[in-house]
Structures are given as C-alpha cells and as structure tokens.
PDB file of C-alpha atoms in Angstrom:
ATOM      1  CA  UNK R  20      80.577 109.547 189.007  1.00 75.00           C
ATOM      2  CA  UNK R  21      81.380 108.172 185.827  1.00 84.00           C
ATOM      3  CA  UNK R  22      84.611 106.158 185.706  1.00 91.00           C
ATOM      4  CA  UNK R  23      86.305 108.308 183.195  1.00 94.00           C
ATOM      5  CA  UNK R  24      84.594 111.709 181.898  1.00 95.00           C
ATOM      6  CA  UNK R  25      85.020 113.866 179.381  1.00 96.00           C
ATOM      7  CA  UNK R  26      83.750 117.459 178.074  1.00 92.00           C
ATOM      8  CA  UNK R  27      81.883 116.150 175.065  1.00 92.00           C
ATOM      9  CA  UNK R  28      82.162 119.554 173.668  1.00 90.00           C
ATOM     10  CA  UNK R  29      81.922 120.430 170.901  1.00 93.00           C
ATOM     11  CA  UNK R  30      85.358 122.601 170.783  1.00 95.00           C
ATOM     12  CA  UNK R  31      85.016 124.584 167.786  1.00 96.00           C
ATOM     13  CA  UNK R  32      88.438 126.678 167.159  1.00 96.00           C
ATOM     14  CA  UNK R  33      90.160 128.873 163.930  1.00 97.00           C
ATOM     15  CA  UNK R  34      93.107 126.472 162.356  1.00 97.00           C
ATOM     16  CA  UNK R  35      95.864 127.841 163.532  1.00 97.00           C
ATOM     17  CA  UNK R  36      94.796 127.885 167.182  1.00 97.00           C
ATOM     18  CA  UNK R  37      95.965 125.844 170.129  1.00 97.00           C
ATOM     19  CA  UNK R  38      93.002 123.760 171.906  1.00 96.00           C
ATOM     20  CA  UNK R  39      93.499 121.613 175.326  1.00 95.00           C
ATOM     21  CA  UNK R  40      91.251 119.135 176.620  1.00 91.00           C
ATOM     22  CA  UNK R  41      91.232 116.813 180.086  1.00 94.00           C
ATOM     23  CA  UNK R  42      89.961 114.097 181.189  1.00 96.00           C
ATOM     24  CA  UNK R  43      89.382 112.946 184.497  1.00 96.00           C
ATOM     25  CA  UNK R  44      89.562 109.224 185.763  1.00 95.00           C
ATOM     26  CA  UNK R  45      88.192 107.947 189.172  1.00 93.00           C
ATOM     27  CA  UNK R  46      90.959 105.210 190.181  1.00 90.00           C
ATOM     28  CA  UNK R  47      94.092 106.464 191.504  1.00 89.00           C
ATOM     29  CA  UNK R  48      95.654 103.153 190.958  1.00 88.00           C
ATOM     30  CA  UNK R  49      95.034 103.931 187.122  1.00 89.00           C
ATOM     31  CA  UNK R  50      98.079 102.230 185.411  1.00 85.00           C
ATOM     32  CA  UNK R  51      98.018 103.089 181.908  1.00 89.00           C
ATOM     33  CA  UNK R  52      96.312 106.129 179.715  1.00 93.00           C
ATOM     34  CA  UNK R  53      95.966 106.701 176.045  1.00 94.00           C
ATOM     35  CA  UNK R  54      94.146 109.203 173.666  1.00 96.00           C
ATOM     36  CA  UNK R  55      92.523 107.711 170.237  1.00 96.00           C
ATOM     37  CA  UNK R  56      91.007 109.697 167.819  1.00 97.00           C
ATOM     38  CA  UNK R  57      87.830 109.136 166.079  1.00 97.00           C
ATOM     39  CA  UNK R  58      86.584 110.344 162.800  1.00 96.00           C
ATOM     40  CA  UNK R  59      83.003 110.354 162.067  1.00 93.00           C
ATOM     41  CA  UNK R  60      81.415 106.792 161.241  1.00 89.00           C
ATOM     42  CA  UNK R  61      85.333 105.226 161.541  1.00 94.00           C
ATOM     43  CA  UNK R  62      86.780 103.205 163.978  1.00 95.00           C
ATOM     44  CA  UNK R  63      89.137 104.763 166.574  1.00 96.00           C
ATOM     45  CA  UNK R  64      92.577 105.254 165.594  1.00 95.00           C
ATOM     46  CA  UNK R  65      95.804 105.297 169.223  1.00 93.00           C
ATOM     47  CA  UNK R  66      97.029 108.624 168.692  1.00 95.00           C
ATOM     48  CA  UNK R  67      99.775 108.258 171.476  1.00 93.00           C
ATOM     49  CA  UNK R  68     100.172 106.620 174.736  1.00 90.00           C
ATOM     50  CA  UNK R  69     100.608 109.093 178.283  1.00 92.00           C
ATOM     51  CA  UNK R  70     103.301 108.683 180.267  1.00 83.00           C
ATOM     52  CA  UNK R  71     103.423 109.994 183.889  1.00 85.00           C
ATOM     53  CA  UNK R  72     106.544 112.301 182.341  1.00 86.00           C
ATOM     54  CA  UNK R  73     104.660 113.681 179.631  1.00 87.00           C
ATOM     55  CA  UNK R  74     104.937 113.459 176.069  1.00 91.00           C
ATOM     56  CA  UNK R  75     105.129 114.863 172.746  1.00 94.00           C
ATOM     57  CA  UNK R  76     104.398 114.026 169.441  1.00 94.00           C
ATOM     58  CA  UNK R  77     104.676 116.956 166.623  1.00 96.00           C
ATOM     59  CA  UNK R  78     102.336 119.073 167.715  1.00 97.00           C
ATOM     60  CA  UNK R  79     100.278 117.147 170.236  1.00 97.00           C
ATOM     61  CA  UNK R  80     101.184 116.926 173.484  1.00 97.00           C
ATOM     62  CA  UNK R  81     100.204 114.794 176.183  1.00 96.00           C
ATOM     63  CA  UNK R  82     100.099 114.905 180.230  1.00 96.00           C
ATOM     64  CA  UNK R  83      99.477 112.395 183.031  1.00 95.00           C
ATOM     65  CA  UNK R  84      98.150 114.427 186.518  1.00 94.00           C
ATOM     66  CA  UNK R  85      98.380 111.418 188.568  1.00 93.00           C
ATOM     67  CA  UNK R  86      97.768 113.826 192.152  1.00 93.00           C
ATOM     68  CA  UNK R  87      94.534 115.342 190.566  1.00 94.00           C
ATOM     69  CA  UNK R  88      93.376 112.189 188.213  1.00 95.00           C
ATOM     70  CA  UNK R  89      93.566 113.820 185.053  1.00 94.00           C
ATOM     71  CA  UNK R  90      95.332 113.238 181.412  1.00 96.00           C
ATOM     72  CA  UNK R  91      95.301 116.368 178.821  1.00 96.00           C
ATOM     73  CA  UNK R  92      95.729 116.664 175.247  1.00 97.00           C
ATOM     74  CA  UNK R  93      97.294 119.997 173.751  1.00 97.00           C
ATOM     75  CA  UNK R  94      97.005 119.876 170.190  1.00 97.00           C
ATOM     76  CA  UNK R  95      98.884 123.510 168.691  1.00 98.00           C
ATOM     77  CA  UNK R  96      98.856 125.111 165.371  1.00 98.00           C
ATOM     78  CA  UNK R  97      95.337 122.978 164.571  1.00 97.00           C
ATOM     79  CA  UNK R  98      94.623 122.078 160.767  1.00 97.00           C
ATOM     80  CA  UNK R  99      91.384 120.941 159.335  1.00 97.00           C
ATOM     81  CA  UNK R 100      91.981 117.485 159.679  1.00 97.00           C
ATOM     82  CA  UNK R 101      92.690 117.622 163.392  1.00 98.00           C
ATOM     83  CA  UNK R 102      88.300 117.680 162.968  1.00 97.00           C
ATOM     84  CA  UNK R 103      87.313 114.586 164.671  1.00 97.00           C
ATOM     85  CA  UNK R 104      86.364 113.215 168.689  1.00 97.00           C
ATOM     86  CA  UNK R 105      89.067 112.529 170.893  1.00 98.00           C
ATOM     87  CA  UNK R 106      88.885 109.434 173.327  1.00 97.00           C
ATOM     88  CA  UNK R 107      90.613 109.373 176.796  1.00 96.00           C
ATOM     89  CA  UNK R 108      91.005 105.649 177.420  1.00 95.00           C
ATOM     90  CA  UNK R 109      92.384 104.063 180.968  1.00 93.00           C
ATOM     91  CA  UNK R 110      93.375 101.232 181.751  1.00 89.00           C
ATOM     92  CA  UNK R 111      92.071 101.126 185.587  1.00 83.00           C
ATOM     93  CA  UNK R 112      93.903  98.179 186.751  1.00 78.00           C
ATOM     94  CA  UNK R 113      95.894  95.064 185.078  1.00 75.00           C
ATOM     95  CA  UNK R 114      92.757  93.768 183.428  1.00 77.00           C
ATOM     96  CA  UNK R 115      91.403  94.450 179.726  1.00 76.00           C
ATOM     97  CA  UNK R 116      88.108  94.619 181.013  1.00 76.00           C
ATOM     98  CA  UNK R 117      88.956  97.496 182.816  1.00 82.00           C
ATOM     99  CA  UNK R 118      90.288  99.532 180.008  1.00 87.00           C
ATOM    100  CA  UNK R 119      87.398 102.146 179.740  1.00 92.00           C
ATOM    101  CA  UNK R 120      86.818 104.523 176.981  1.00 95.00           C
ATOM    102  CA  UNK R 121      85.711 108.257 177.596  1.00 96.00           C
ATOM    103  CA  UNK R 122      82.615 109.251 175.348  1.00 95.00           C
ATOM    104  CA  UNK R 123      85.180 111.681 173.840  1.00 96.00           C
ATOM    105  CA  UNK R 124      85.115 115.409 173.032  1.00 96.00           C
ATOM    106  CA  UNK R 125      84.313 116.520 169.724  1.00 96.00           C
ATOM    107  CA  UNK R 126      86.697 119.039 168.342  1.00 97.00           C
ATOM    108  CA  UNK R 127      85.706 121.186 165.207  1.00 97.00           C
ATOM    109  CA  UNK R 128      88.237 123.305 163.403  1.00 97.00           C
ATOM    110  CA  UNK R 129      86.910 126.328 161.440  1.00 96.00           C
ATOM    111  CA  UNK R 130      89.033 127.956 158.553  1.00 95.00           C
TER     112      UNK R 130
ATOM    113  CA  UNK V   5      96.650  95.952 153.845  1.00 55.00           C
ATOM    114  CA  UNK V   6      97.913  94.111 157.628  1.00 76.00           C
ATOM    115  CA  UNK V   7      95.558  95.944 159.445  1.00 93.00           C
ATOM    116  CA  UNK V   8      92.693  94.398 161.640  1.00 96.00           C
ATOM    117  CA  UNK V   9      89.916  93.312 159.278  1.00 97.00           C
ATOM    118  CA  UNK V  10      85.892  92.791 160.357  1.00 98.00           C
ATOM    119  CA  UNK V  11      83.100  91.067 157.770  1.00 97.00           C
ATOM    120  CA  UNK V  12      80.377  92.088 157.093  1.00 97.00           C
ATOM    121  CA  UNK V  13      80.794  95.961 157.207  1.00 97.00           C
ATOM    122  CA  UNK V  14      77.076  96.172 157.648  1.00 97.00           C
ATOM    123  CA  UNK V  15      74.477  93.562 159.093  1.00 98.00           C
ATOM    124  CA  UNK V  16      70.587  94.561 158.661  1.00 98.00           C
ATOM    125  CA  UNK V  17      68.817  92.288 160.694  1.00 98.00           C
ATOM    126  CA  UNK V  18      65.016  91.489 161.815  1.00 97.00           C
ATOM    127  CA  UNK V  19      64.521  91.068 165.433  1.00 97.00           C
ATOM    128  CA  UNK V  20      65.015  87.117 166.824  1.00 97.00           C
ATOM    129  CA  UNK V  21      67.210  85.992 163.799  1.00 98.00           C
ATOM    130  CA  UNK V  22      70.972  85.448 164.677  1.00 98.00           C
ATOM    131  CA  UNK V  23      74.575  86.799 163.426  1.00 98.00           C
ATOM    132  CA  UNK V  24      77.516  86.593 163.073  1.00 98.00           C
ATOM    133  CA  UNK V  25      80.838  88.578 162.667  1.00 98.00           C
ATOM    134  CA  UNK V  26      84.085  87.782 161.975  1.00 98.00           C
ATOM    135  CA  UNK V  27      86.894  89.844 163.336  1.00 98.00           C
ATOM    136  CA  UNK V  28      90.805  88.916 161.330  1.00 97.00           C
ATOM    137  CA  UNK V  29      93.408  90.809 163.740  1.00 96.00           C
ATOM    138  CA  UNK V  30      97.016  92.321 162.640  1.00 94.00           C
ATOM    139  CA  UNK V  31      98.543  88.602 162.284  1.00 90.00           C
ATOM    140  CA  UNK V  32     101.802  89.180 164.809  1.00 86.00           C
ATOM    141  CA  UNK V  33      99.198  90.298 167.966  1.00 90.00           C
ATOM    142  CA  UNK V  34      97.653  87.505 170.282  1.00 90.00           C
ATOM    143  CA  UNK V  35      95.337  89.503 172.330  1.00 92.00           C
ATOM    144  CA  UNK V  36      91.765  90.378 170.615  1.00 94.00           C
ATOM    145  CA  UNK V  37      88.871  92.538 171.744  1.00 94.00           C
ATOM    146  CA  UNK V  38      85.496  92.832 171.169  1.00 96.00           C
ATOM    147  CA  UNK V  39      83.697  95.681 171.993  1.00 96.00           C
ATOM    148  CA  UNK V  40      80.120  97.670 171.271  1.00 96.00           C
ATOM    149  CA  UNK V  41      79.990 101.285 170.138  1.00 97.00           C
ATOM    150  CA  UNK V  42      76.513 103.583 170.143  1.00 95.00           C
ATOM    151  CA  UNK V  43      75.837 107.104 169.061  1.00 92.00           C
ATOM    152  CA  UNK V  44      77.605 109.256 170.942  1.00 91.00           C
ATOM    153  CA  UNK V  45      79.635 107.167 173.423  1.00 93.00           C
ATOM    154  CA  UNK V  46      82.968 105.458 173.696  1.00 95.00           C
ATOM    155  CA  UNK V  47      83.718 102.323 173.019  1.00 95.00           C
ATOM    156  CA  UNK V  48      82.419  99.599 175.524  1.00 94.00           C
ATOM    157  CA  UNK V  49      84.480  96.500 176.391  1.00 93.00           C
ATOM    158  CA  UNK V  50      82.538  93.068 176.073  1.00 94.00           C
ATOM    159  CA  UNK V  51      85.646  90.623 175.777  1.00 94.00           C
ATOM    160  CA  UNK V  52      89.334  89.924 175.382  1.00 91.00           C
ATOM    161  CA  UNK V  53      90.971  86.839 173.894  1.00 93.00           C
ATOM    162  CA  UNK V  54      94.889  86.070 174.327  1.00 91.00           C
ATOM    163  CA  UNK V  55      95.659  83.839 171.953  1.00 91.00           C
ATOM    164  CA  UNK V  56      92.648  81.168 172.089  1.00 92.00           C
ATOM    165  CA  UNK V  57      91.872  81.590 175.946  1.00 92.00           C
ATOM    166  CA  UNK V  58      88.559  84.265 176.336  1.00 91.00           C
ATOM    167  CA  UNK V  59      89.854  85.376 179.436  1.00 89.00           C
ATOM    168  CA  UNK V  60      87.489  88.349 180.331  1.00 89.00           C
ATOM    169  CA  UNK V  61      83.974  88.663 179.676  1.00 90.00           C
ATOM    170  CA  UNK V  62      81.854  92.032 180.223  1.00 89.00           C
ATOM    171  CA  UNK V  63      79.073  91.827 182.372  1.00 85.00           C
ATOM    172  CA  UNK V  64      77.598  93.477 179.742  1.00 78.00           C
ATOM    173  CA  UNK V  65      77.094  90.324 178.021  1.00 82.00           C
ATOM    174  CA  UNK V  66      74.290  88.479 178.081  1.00 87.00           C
ATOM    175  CA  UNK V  67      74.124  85.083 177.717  1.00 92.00           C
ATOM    176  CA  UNK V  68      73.133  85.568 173.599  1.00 95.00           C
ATOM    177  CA  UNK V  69      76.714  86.723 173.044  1.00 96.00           C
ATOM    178  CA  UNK V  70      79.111  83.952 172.395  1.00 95.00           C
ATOM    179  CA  UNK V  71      82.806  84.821 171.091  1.00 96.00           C
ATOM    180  CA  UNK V  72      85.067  82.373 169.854  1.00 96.00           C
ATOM    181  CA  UNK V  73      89.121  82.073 168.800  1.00 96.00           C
ATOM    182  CA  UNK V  74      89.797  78.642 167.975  1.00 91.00           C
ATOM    183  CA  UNK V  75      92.830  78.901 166.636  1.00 87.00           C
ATOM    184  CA  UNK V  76      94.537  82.260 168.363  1.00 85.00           C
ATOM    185  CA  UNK V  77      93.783  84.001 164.547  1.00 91.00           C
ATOM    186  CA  UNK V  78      90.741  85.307 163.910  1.00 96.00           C
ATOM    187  CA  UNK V  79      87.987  85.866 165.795  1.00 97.00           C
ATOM    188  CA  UNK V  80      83.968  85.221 165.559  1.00 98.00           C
ATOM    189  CA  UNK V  81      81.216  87.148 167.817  1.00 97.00           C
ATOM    190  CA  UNK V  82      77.768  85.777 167.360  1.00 97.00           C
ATOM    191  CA  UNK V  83      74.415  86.854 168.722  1.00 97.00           C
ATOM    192  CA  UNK V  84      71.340  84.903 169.261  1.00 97.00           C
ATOM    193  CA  UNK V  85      67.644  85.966 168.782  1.00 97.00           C
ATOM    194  CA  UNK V  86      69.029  89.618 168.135  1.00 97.00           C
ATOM    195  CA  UNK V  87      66.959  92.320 170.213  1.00 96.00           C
ATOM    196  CA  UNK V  88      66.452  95.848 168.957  1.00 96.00           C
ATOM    197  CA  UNK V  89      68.655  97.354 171.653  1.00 95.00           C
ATOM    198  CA  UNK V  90      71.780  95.421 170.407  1.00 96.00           C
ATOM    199  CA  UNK V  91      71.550  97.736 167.022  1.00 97.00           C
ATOM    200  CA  UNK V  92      75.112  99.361 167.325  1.00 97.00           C
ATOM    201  CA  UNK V  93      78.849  99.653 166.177  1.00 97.00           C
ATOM    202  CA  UNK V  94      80.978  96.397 166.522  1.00 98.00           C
ATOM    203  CA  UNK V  95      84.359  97.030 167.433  1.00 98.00           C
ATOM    204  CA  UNK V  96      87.419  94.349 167.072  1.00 97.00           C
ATOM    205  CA  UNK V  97      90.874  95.227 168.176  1.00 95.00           C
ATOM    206  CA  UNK V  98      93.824  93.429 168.665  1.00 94.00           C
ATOM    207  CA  UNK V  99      97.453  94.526 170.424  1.00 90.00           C
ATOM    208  CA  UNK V 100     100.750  92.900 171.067  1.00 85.00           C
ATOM    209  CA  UNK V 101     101.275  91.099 174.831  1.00 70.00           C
ATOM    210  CA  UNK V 102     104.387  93.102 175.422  1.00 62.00           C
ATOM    211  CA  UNK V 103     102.606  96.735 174.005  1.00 58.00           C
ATOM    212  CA  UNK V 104     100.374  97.554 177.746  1.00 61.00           C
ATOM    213  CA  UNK V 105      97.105  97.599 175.744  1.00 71.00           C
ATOM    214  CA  UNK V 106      97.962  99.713 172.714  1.00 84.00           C
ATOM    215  CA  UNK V 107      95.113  98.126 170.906  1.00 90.00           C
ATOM    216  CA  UNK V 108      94.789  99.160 167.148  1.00 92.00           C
ATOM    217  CA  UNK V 109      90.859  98.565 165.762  1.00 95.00           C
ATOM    218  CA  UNK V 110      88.974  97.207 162.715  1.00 97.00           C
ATOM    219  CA  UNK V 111      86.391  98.845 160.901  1.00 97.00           C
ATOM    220  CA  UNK V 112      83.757  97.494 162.608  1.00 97.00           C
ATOM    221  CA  UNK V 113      80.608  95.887 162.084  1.00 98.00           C
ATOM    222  CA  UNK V 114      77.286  98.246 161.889  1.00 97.00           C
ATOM    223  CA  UNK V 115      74.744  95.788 163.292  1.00 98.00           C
ATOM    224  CA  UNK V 116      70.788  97.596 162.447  1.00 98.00           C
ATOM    225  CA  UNK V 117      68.182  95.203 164.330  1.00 98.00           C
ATOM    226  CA  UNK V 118      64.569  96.202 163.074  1.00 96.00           C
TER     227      UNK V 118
END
C-alpha cells in the first residue's frame, strides 16, 4: 500500500459545479497535511494547510479524517482556472524526509 | 520577485557528463529542499537543509548526488556521470522553522539526460 494515494483521475466537471476529492494516508501518527496545486509543466503552488478542525478558504474547503486516514478537498462553484492536479502532501512523522507527496488528481473544468 | 529562484531552467545533458543546479530560496526561510519530479507523480523528497546543516538525505540518493549550503543561502545540487534515468523535474523549496513544513517551491530545473 502506497504511503499516501490518490485518485489520479482525471475529474472532469461543468464550471459552476462542486467537485471533492480524498486522499488516504497509511500512518495514523500523521502530524501534519497540506494540499498544493499544480499546473501543467509548473512547480507546485501550498494551497492551504488541514487542520484536524477543518478549514476554509473562499471556496475550498478542507478536512482532516484522522479515525479513517483521510484529508478531502471540496472545491464549490469551480472556474476554469481551478484546471490543474491537486497534491495531498503528509508529513508522516517530525522528519522532512517523511513529508510525502500524493501523485495528485487531475481535475479538468469544462465550460 | 522574493520568491524561490532555480538556474538553469533547463539542462540538456549527454549521459556521464556532470551538473549542476543552483537553488536561491525566499531569503527570510532557513530550511531548503531538494526534491525530483517525473511524469505523472508527486514530488519525491531527496534532501533538506536547515540553515547550512544537510540534515536528511533520501535513500533515494545515490552516492552521485551531492547537495551543498555553505552559507545557509542558496543552495547547489550536483550530479556526477549523469545516467538516463535521472532525466526529470528538479524541485527546490524552502519554508520558515516556525511554519510546520509549509514549503513554497522554485521553478525547477528540467534535467533531459540523452
């Protein structure tokens, strides 16, 4: 089992809609959790940080399910330029070798 | 622009020579990160700096990776006698102690071995 995994989709939704995504992480003594988005050929960019109460940021919204060892990413209302792959990263224990990426989930939005 | 710079953008290379890459991080943050990027997958770790101290090396990397941060500023990743297999994204990032690994990245470095 990989140590974080993702649906590498691709989610391809009309702009307007609302899309979710999870990801699911192996170590239950995960300690931190982040989603980054990626647009194609550029480097990844923190879109917010995950805490275990949830949080929200506009119109993303993110959620830590520490009993079942999954983060999600709600993104409502999508535009066009919410078009790009979304990264799950976590941060398995207190060392930056341990932060591991996802190998993201491509999300397409159609006019 | 204070963002984390990388030079060269691009590196075409022939198989055996050696290169270098220079990583310039946001100037406030003293941790730095190095990591390799291929089609299709995340990011992959392959070492962390705080200020001039490599503290963590990946597995991952072979003993033709050296990384250097001689003065807790920037940064410099070389590899010897390039192999075809190390063709991918370079990835720098740096983040603030105090910030629990918000790390913010560079451009990166497209390295093409032929």
């Amino acid at each position: 089992r990989k140590e974080v995994e993702q649906d590498p989709g691709p989610f391809n939704v009309p702009e307007g809609a609302t899309v979710a995504f999870n990801c699911t992480y192996s170590n239950s003594a995960s300690q931190s959790f982040f989603w980054y988005r990626q647009d194609c050929r550029k480097e990844p960019k923190l879109l917010m940080s995950v805490y275990s109460s949830g949080n929200e940021d506009g119109r993303f919204t993110a959620q830590l399910n520490r009993a079942s060892q999954y983060i999600s990413l709600l993104i409502r209302d999508s535009k066009l330029s919410d078009s790009a792959t979304y990264l799950c990263v976590v941060n398995m224990d207190s060392s930056a070798s341990k932060i591991i990426f996802g190998s993201g989930t491509r999300l397409s939005i159609r006019p | 622009d204070t963002g984390v710079s990388q030079d060269p953008r691009h590196k075409i290379t022939k198989r055996g020579q050696n290169v270098t890459f220079r990583c310039d991080p946001i100037s406030e943050h003293n941790r730095l990160y190095w990591y390799r990027q291929t089609l299709g997958q995340g990011p992959e770790f392959l070492t962390y700096f705080q200020n001039e101290a490599q503290l963590e090396k990946s597995r991952l990397l072979s003993d033709r990776f050296s990384a250097e941060r001689p003065k807790g500023s920037f940064s410099t990743l070389e590899i010897q006698r390039t192999e075809q297999g190390d063709s991918a994204m370079y990835l720098c990032a740096s983040s603030l102690a105090r910030e629990s690994y918000e790390q913010y990245f560079g451009p990166g470095t497209r390295l093409t071995v032929t």
